[in-house]
Coordinates of C-alpha atoms in Angstrom, one line a residue:
X23 CA 41.0 157.1 57.2
X24 CA 43.0 157.7 60.4
X25 CA 46.8 157.3 60.6
X26 CA 46.4 154.2 62.7
X27 CA 44.0 152.6 60.2
X28 CA 46.4 153.6 57.4
X29 CA 49.4 151.9 59.2
X30 CA 47.3 148.8 59.8
X31 CA 46.2 148.5 56.2
X32 CA 49.7 149.0 54.9
X33 CA 51.3 146.5 57.3
X34 CA 52.8 143.5 55.5
X35 CA 50.9 140.3 56.0
X36 CA 52.8 137.6 58.1
X37 CA 55.2 135.5 56.0
X38 CA 54.2 132.0 54.9
X39 CA 56.5 129.4 53.4
X40 CA 54.7 129.8 50.1
X41 CA 55.2 133.6 50.2
X42 CA 58.9 133.0 50.8
X43 CA 59.1 131.3 47.3
X44 CA 59.3 127.6 48.2
X45 CA 58.1 125.0 45.7
X46 CA 55.0 122.7 46.2
X47 CA 57.1 119.6 47.0
X48 CA 58.7 121.4 50.0
X49 CA 55.5 123.0 51.1
X50 CA 53.9 119.5 51.3
X51 CA 56.9 118.2 53.2
X52 CA 56.6 121.1 55.7
X53 CA 52.9 120.3 56.1
X54 CA 53.7 116.6 56.8
X55 CA 56.1 117.6 59.6
X56 CA 53.5 120.1 61.0
X57 CA 55.8 123.1 60.4
X58 CA 53.3 125.7 59.3
X59 CA 54.7 129.1 60.1
X60 CA 58.3 130.2 59.3
X61 CA 60.5 131.3 62.2
X62 CA 62.2 134.7 62.2
X63 CA 65.5 133.2 60.9
X64 CA 63.7 131.3 58.1
X65 CA 61.8 134.4 57.1
X66 CA 65.0 136.4 56.8
X67 CA 67.3 133.8 55.3
X68 CA 65.2 131.9 52.7
X69 CA 64.5 134.7 50.2
X70 CA 68.2 135.7 50.1
X71 CA 69.3 132.1 49.8
X72 CA 66.9 131.4 46.9
X73 CA 68.5 134.4 45.1
X74 CA 71.8 132.5 45.3
X75 CA 73.6 134.7 47.9
X76 CA 76.1 133.7 50.5
X77 CA 74.6 134.0 54.0
X78 CA 75.8 134.8 57.5
X79 CA 73.1 133.8 60.0
X80 CA 73.4 134.9 63.6
X81 CA 70.8 133.0 65.6
X82 CA 70.6 131.2 68.9
X83 CA 70.0 127.5 69.2
X84 CA 66.4 126.4 68.8
X85 CA 65.7 129.2 66.2
X86 CA 64.9 126.9 63.3
X87 CA 68.2 127.6 61.4
X88 CA 68.6 124.0 60.1
X89 CA 65.4 124.4 58.0
X90 CA 66.6 127.9 57.0
X91 CA 69.6 126.5 55.1
X92 CA 68.1 123.0 54.2
X93 CA 65.1 124.3 52.4
X94 CA 66.9 126.6 49.9
X95 CA 69.5 123.8 49.3
X96 CA 66.7 121.3 48.6
X97 CA 65.0 123.7 46.2
X98 CA 68.2 124.2 44.2
X99 CA 68.7 120.5 44.2
X100 CA 65.2 120.0 42.8
X101 CA 66.1 122.4 40.0
X102 CA 69.5 120.8 39.3
X103 CA 69.7 117.2 40.6
X104 CA 73.4 116.4 40.4
X105 CA 75.5 114.1 42.5
X106 CA 77.1 115.3 45.7
X107 CA 75.4 118.7 46.0
X108 CA 75.9 120.0 49.5
X109 CA 78.2 119.5 52.5
X110 CA 77.2 120.6 56.0
X111 CA 79.9 120.8 58.7
X112 CA 78.7 120.4 62.3
X113 CA 80.6 120.4 65.6
X114 CA 79.1 117.3 67.2
X115 CA 78.0 113.8 66.0
X116 CA 74.5 114.1 67.4
X117 CA 73.9 117.4 65.7
X118 CA 75.2 115.9 62.4
X119 CA 72.6 113.1 62.7
X120 CA 69.9 115.5 63.5
X121 CA 70.7 117.7 60.5
X122 CA 70.6 114.7 58.2
X123 CA 67.2 113.7 59.5
X124 CA 65.8 117.1 58.7
X125 CA 67.2 117.0 55.2
X126 CA 65.7 113.6 54.6
X127 CA 62.3 114.5 56.1
X128 CA 62.0 117.8 54.2
X129 CA 63.4 116.2 51.0
X130 CA 61.3 113.0 51.2
X131 CA 59.3 113.7 48.1
X132 CA 62.6 114.2 46.1
X133 CA 64.2 111.0 47.3
X134 CA 67.1 113.0 48.9
X135 CA 70.0 110.8 50.0
X136 CA 72.2 111.9 52.9
X137 CA 75.4 110.4 54.3
X138 CA 76.5 111.2 57.9
X139 CA 80.3 111.1 58.3
X140 CA 81.4 111.4 61.9
X141 CA 84.0 109.9 64.2
X142 CA 83.3 107.1 66.7
X143 CA 82.0 104.7 64.0
X144 CA 83.8 102.5 61.4
X145 CA 85.1 104.2 58.3
X146 CA 84.4 101.4 55.8
X147 CA 80.5 101.7 55.9
X148 CA 81.0 105.5 55.5
X149 CA 83.2 104.9 52.5
X150 CA 80.5 102.7 51.0
X151 CA 77.9 105.4 51.7
X152 CA 80.1 108.0 50.0
X153 CA 80.5 105.7 47.0
X154 CA 76.8 105.7 46.5
X155 CA 76.9 109.4 45.6
X156 CA 74.7 111.0 48.3
X157 CA 73.2 114.4 47.5
X158 CA 74.1 115.8 51.0
X159 CA 77.0 114.9 53.2
X160 CA 76.7 116.0 56.9
X161 CA 80.0 115.6 58.7
X162 CA 82.2 116.6 61.6
X163 CA 85.3 118.2 60.1
X164 CA 88.1 115.8 61.1
X165 CA 86.4 112.6 59.9
X166 CA 85.5 114.4 56.6
X167 CA 89.1 115.3 56.2
X168 CA 90.2 111.7 56.9
X169 CA 87.9 110.5 54.0
X170 CA 89.2 113.2 51.7
X171 CA 92.7 111.9 52.3
X172 CA 92.1 108.2 52.5
X173 CA 89.0 107.2 50.7
X174 CA 89.7 106.5 47.0
X175 CA 87.3 108.2 44.6
X176 CA 85.8 110.6 47.1
X177 CA 86.2 114.3 46.7
X178 CA 84.3 117.5 46.8
X179 CA 85.3 119.0 43.5
X180 CA 81.7 119.4 42.2
X181 CA 80.3 120.7 45.5
X182 CA 77.6 123.5 45.0
X183 CA 76.9 124.3 48.7
X184 CA 78.9 124.5 51.9
X185 CA 77.3 125.0 55.3
X186 CA 79.2 125.8 58.4
X187 CA 76.7 125.2 61.3
X188 CA 77.4 126.3 64.8
X189 CA 80.6 128.0 63.5
X190 CA 81.5 129.5 66.9
X191 CA 81.4 126.0 68.5
X192 CA 83.4 124.5 65.6
X193 CA 86.2 127.0 66.2
X194 CA 86.0 126.8 70.0
X195 CA 86.7 123.1 69.5
X196 CA 89.9 123.9 67.6
X197 CA 88.6 122.7 64.2
X198 CA 90.0 125.8 62.5
X199 CA 93.0 124.2 60.8
X200 CA 90.9 121.2 59.7
X201 CA 88.3 123.5 58.1
X202 CA 91.1 125.5 56.4
X203 CA 92.4 122.2 54.8
X204 CA 88.8 121.3 53.7
X205 CA 88.3 124.8 52.2
X206 CA 91.5 124.3 50.0
X207 CA 90.0 121.3 48.2
X208 CA 86.4 122.5 47.5
X209 CA 85.4 124.7 44.5
X210 CA 85.7 128.5 45.0
X211 CA 82.6 128.9 42.9
X212 CA 80.1 127.7 45.4
X213 CA 77.4 129.0 47.7
X214 CA 78.3 129.2 51.4
X215 CA 76.1 129.6 54.5
X216 CA 77.7 130.3 57.9
X217 CA 75.5 130.0 61.0
X218 CA 76.7 131.0 64.4
X219 CA 75.2 131.9 67.8
X220 CA 77.9 134.6 68.3
X221 CA 80.2 136.5 66.0
X222 CA 83.6 136.1 67.6
X223 CA 86.9 137.2 66.0
X224 CA 87.6 133.6 64.9
X225 CA 84.2 133.4 63.2
X226 CA 84.8 136.8 61.5
X227 CA 88.1 135.5 60.2
X228 CA 86.4 132.3 58.9
X229 CA 83.8 134.4 57.3
X230 CA 86.4 136.5 55.4
X231 CA 88.1 133.3 54.2
X232 CA 85.0 131.4 53.0
X233 CA 82.2 133.8 52.0
X234 CA 81.8 136.3 49.1
X235 CA 79.7 139.4 49.6
X236 CA 77.5 137.7 52.1
X237 CA 74.1 138.9 53.4
X238 CA 74.1 139.1 57.1
X239 CA 71.0 138.1 58.9
X240 CA 70.7 138.5 62.7
X241 CA 67.6 137.6 64.7
X242 CA 69.1 137.6 68.2
X243 CA 71.0 140.7 69.0
X244 CA 72.3 139.5 72.4
X245 CA 72.4 136.5 74.6
X246 CA 69.3 136.2 76.7
X247 CA 67.0 133.6 78.2
X248 CA 63.4 133.3 77.3
X249 CA 60.7 134.8 79.5
X250 CA 58.9 131.5 80.1
X251 CA 62.0 130.1 81.9
X252 CA 62.0 130.3 85.7
X253 CA 65.6 130.4 86.9
X254 CA 66.6 129.3 90.4
X255 CA 69.8 128.7 92.4
X256 CA 70.7 126.6 95.5
X257 CA 73.5 127.9 97.7
X258 CA 75.3 124.9 99.3
X259 CA 78.7 123.8 100.6
X260 CA 80.8 122.0 98.0
X261 CA 80.8 118.8 100.1
X262 CA 77.0 118.6 100.0
X263 CA 76.5 118.9 96.2
X264 CA 75.7 115.2 95.7
X265 CA 73.0 115.0 98.4
X266 CA 71.4 118.3 97.3
X267 CA 71.3 117.0 93.7
X268 CA 69.6 113.8 94.8
X269 CA 67.1 115.9 96.9
X270 CA 66.2 117.9 93.9
X271 CA 65.8 114.9 91.6
X272 CA 63.6 113.2 94.2
X273 CA 61.4 116.2 94.6
X274 CA 61.1 116.6 90.9
X275 CA 60.8 112.9 90.1
X276 CA 57.8 113.3 87.7
X277 CA 59.6 115.6 85.4
X278 CA 62.1 115.1 82.6
X279 CA 65.4 116.4 83.7
X280 CA 68.8 117.2 82.2
X281 CA 71.7 117.4 84.7
X282 CA 74.8 119.2 83.3
X283 CA 78.3 118.4 84.6
X284 CA 81.6 119.9 83.7
X285 CA 83.5 116.6 83.4
X286 CA 83.0 113.2 81.8
X287 CA 83.9 111.6 85.2
X288 CA 81.1 113.4 87.0
X289 CA 78.5 112.6 84.3
X290 CA 79.4 108.9 84.6
X291 CA 79.7 109.0 88.5
X292 CA 76.3 110.8 89.0
X293 CA 74.6 108.4 86.6
X294 CA 75.7 105.4 88.7
X295 CA 74.7 107.3 92.0
X296 CA 71.2 108.0 90.7
X297 CA 70.7 104.5 89.3
X298 CA 71.8 103.0 92.6
X299 CA 69.2 105.1 94.4
X300 CA 66.5 103.9 92.0
X301 CA 66.3 106.7 89.4
X302 CA 66.1 106.0 85.7
X303 CA 69.2 108.0 84.6
X304 CA 71.3 107.7 81.5
X305 CA 74.6 109.4 80.6
X306 CA 75.6 111.4 77.6
X307 CA 79.2 112.5 77.1
X308 CA 82.0 112.4 74.5
X309 CA 83.7 109.2 75.7
X310 CA 80.7 107.0 75.0
X311 CA 80.6 105.1 71.7
X312 CA 78.4 106.6 69.0
X313 CA 75.7 103.9 69.4
X314 CA 75.7 104.5 73.2
X315 CA 75.2 108.2 72.7
X316 CA 72.4 107.8 70.2
X317 CA 70.8 105.2 72.4
X318 CA 70.9 107.5 75.4
X319 CA 69.3 110.3 73.5
X320 CA 66.6 108.0 72.0
X321 CA 65.7 106.7 75.5
X322 CA 65.5 110.2 77.0
X323 CA 63.5 111.6 74.1
X324 CA 61.0 108.7 74.2
X325 CA 60.5 109.0 77.9
X326 CA 62.1 105.7 78.6
X327 CA 64.6 107.5 80.9
X328 CA 63.5 110.5 82.9
X329 CA 67.0 111.8 83.6
X330 CA 69.9 112.6 81.2
X331 CA 73.2 113.3 82.9
X332 CA 75.3 115.1 80.3
X333 CA 78.3 117.2 79.6
X334 CA 78.1 120.2 77.3
X335 CA 77.9 117.8 74.4
X336 CA 74.1 118.1 74.9
X337 CA 73.9 121.9 75.5
X338 CA 73.7 123.1 71.9
X339 CA 71.9 122.2 68.7
X340 CA 70.1 119.1 69.8
X341 CA 66.4 119.1 69.4
X342 CA 64.9 117.5 72.5
X343 CA 61.3 118.5 72.3
X344 CA 60.2 118.4 75.9
X345 CA 62.5 119.0 78.9
X346 CA 60.9 120.2 82.1
X347 CA 64.0 120.9 84.3
X348 CA 67.6 121.7 83.7
X349 CA 69.9 121.3 86.7
X350 CA 73.5 122.8 86.5
X351 CA 75.5 120.5 88.8
X352 CA 78.5 122.5 87.8
X353 CA 78.3 126.2 86.8
X354 CA 79.8 126.7 83.3
X355 CA 82.7 129.1 83.1
X356 CA 81.2 131.1 80.2
X357 CA 77.8 132.8 80.5
X358 CA 76.9 131.8 76.9
X359 CA 77.3 128.1 77.9
X360 CA 74.8 128.7 80.7
X361 CA 72.3 130.2 78.3
X362 CA 72.7 127.2 75.9
X363 CA 72.2 124.7 78.7
X364 CA 69.1 126.3 80.2
X365 CA 67.8 126.7 76.6
X366 CA 67.2 123.0 76.5
X367 CA 64.0 123.7 78.5
X368 CA 61.2 126.4 77.9
X369 CA 61.4 125.9 74.2
X370 CA 58.8 126.9 71.6
X371 CA 56.8 129.0 74.0
X372 CA 56.6 126.3 76.7
X373 CA 57.5 127.0 80.3
X374 CA 60.5 125.4 82.1
X375 CA 62.7 125.7 85.1
X376 CA 66.5 125.7 85.6
X377 CA 68.2 125.2 89.0
X378 CA 71.9 125.9 89.5
X379 CA 73.9 124.5 92.3
X380 CA 76.1 127.3 93.7
X381 CA 79.0 126.6 96.1
X382 CA 81.1 129.1 98.0
X383 CA 83.5 129.0 95.1
X384 CA 80.9 129.9 92.4
X385 CA 79.5 133.2 93.6
X386 CA 81.4 135.3 91.1
X387 CA 80.4 133.1 88.2
X388 CA 76.7 133.4 89.1
X389 CA 77.0 137.1 89.4
X390 CA 78.5 137.3 85.9
X391 CA 75.7 135.1 84.5
X392 CA 73.0 137.3 86.1
X393 CA 74.7 140.4 84.7
X394 CA 74.6 138.9 81.1
X395 CA 71.0 137.7 81.3
X396 CA 69.9 140.8 83.1
X397 CA 67.9 138.8 85.6
X398 CA 68.4 137.6 89.2
X399 CA 67.9 133.9 89.9
X400 CA 65.5 133.1 92.7
X401 CA 66.4 130.9 95.7
X402 CA 65.0 127.3 95.4
X403 CA 63.3 126.3 98.7
X404 CA 64.7 123.2 100.5
X405 CA 63.8 121.1 103.5
X406 CA 67.0 120.6 105.5
X407 CA 65.6 117.7 107.5
X408 CA 64.8 115.7 104.2
X409 CA 68.4 116.4 103.0
X410 CA 69.8 115.2 106.2
X411 CA 67.8 112.0 106.0
X412 CA 69.2 111.4 102.5
X413 CA 72.9 111.9 103.3
X414 CA 73.8 108.4 104.4
X415 CA 72.2 106.7 101.4
X416 CA 73.8 109.2 99.0
X417 CA 77.2 108.7 100.5
X418 CA 76.9 104.9 100.2
X419 CA 75.8 105.3 96.5
X420 CA 78.8 107.5 96.0
X421 CA 81.1 104.8 97.3
X422 CA 79.5 102.2 95.0
X423 CA 79.9 104.6 92.0
X424 CA 83.6 105.2 92.9
X425 CA 84.3 101.4 93.0
X426 CA 82.5 100.8 89.8
X427 CA 84.4 103.5 88.0
X428 CA 87.7 102.2 89.5
X429 CA 86.9 98.8 88.0
X430 CA 86.2 100.3 84.6
X431 CA 89.5 102.3 84.8
X432 CA 91.5 99.2 85.7
X433 CA 90.1 97.6 82.5
X434 CA 91.2 100.6 80.5
X435 CA 87.7 101.9 80.1
X436 CA 87.5 105.6 81.0
X437 CA 89.9 108.5 81.4
X438 CA 88.7 110.2 84.5
X439 CA 88.0 113.8 85.3
X440 CA 88.3 115.0 81.8
X441 CA 86.5 118.1 80.5
X442 CA 84.0 117.5 77.8
X443 CA 83.1 121.1 77.0
X444 CA 85.4 121.9 74.1
X445 CA 89.1 122.4 73.2
X446 CA 91.7 119.7 72.7
X447 CA 90.4 117.4 75.4
X448 CA 87.0 117.1 74.0
X449 CA 86.3 113.7 72.6
X450 CA 83.5 115.3 70.6
X451 CA 86.3 116.4 68.2
X452 CA 85.6 112.8 67.5
X453 CA 87.6 112.3 64.3
X454 CA 90.4 109.9 63.4
X455 CA 92.5 112.6 62.0
X456 CA 92.3 114.9 65.0
X457 CA 92.3 112.4 67.8
X458 CA 95.2 110.3 66.5
X459 CA 97.2 113.4 65.6
X460 CA 97.5 112.2 62.1
X461 CA 99.4 114.7 60.0
X462 CA 97.6 116.2 57.0
X463 CA 98.6 114.3 53.9
X464 CA 99.3 117.3 51.6
X465 CA 100.0 115.2 48.6
X466 CA 96.7 113.3 48.8
X467 CA 94.8 116.5 49.4
X468 CA 96.4 118.2 46.4
X469 CA 95.4 115.3 44.2
X470 CA 91.7 115.8 45.1
X471 CA 91.5 119.4 43.9

């Protein structure tokens, strides 16, 4: 036998969910959702998790990490069906709902009960849901802390699993102190999973505080974009951004498009501009109510609206199966945010395009992004005559949008021009404790240990 044949015969067969050690109930659930082959992160994480080890998972968005932690938790729950079993902390409301849906679909044969505890919705129905003893609580940190302080009878004293999902984003959004307060009132004898797209110094500090002898699993060594993504740029004067955006949307009208803006104000303004010009656009940002945000996502996912105008609330974690085009109306300050944004398209082996509007003030940012992704963007071709013909109509739509937003402001509706990408201004911090600046009630917290 030749050395090549020997190598081929000794090569390990590709992993299956069954070979990873999952029980029949979960295998059937995976079959029902048409998830047949484990992803890299699932292949690496699940065997260690089933052995009861703490896990640090470093993986990019779209890698299948939700199932990587949900499946082992559900298997352990099957073996030991007791009360409130697991708590998952997520940075955004939409991601929390999405994680809950995955738990419920994968645990459907077990009758798994989940409660989603996020800001932007009334607290009383949440307290009722918690009183029903769900198996899994998926929460944003501030609202969970509020219930730990204020909801009688609710605590995490018997918790078996804690998951910190998108840990780098949680910490970028200044949830660090809130997470510290939550860690103080949950059992030290627990299993902890921490998943992050990057290992920042803040994440490393959180790891040391919350995990014991963890196994580190890394399936994405560096930030990069997928090979099936075609990346373009449009170099334009700042004053012509709106008309060039409308030109692109008009030229790509048959596609599903996400337009990313830096501020809530621009997301709202551009949605009105596009609707005025006859395009089916819907906004998604942190100053909408939770029902509005979920409604916008549902319309876009179903194809009822072709265009989603969003802040970075939509750049990470959300599973939007088919997006043809991502347009960066504003260039993100951090290269990793660019990668998360354009990662909304060209998913699961499909092709996709991204187009970034570059003004005279953005050249350095684009060069930095190109250096990180090790790829040069190509120039998107345009027809100057068509753009010129659109200018007057776009300017008129802009005036209509400005008046409409002014009316909303006068009614106390929207705070204009605010960043929605993270930090203390981000409404996606979304929780009564954090937004209202409510001091931590140390006495109540102590009583819940």
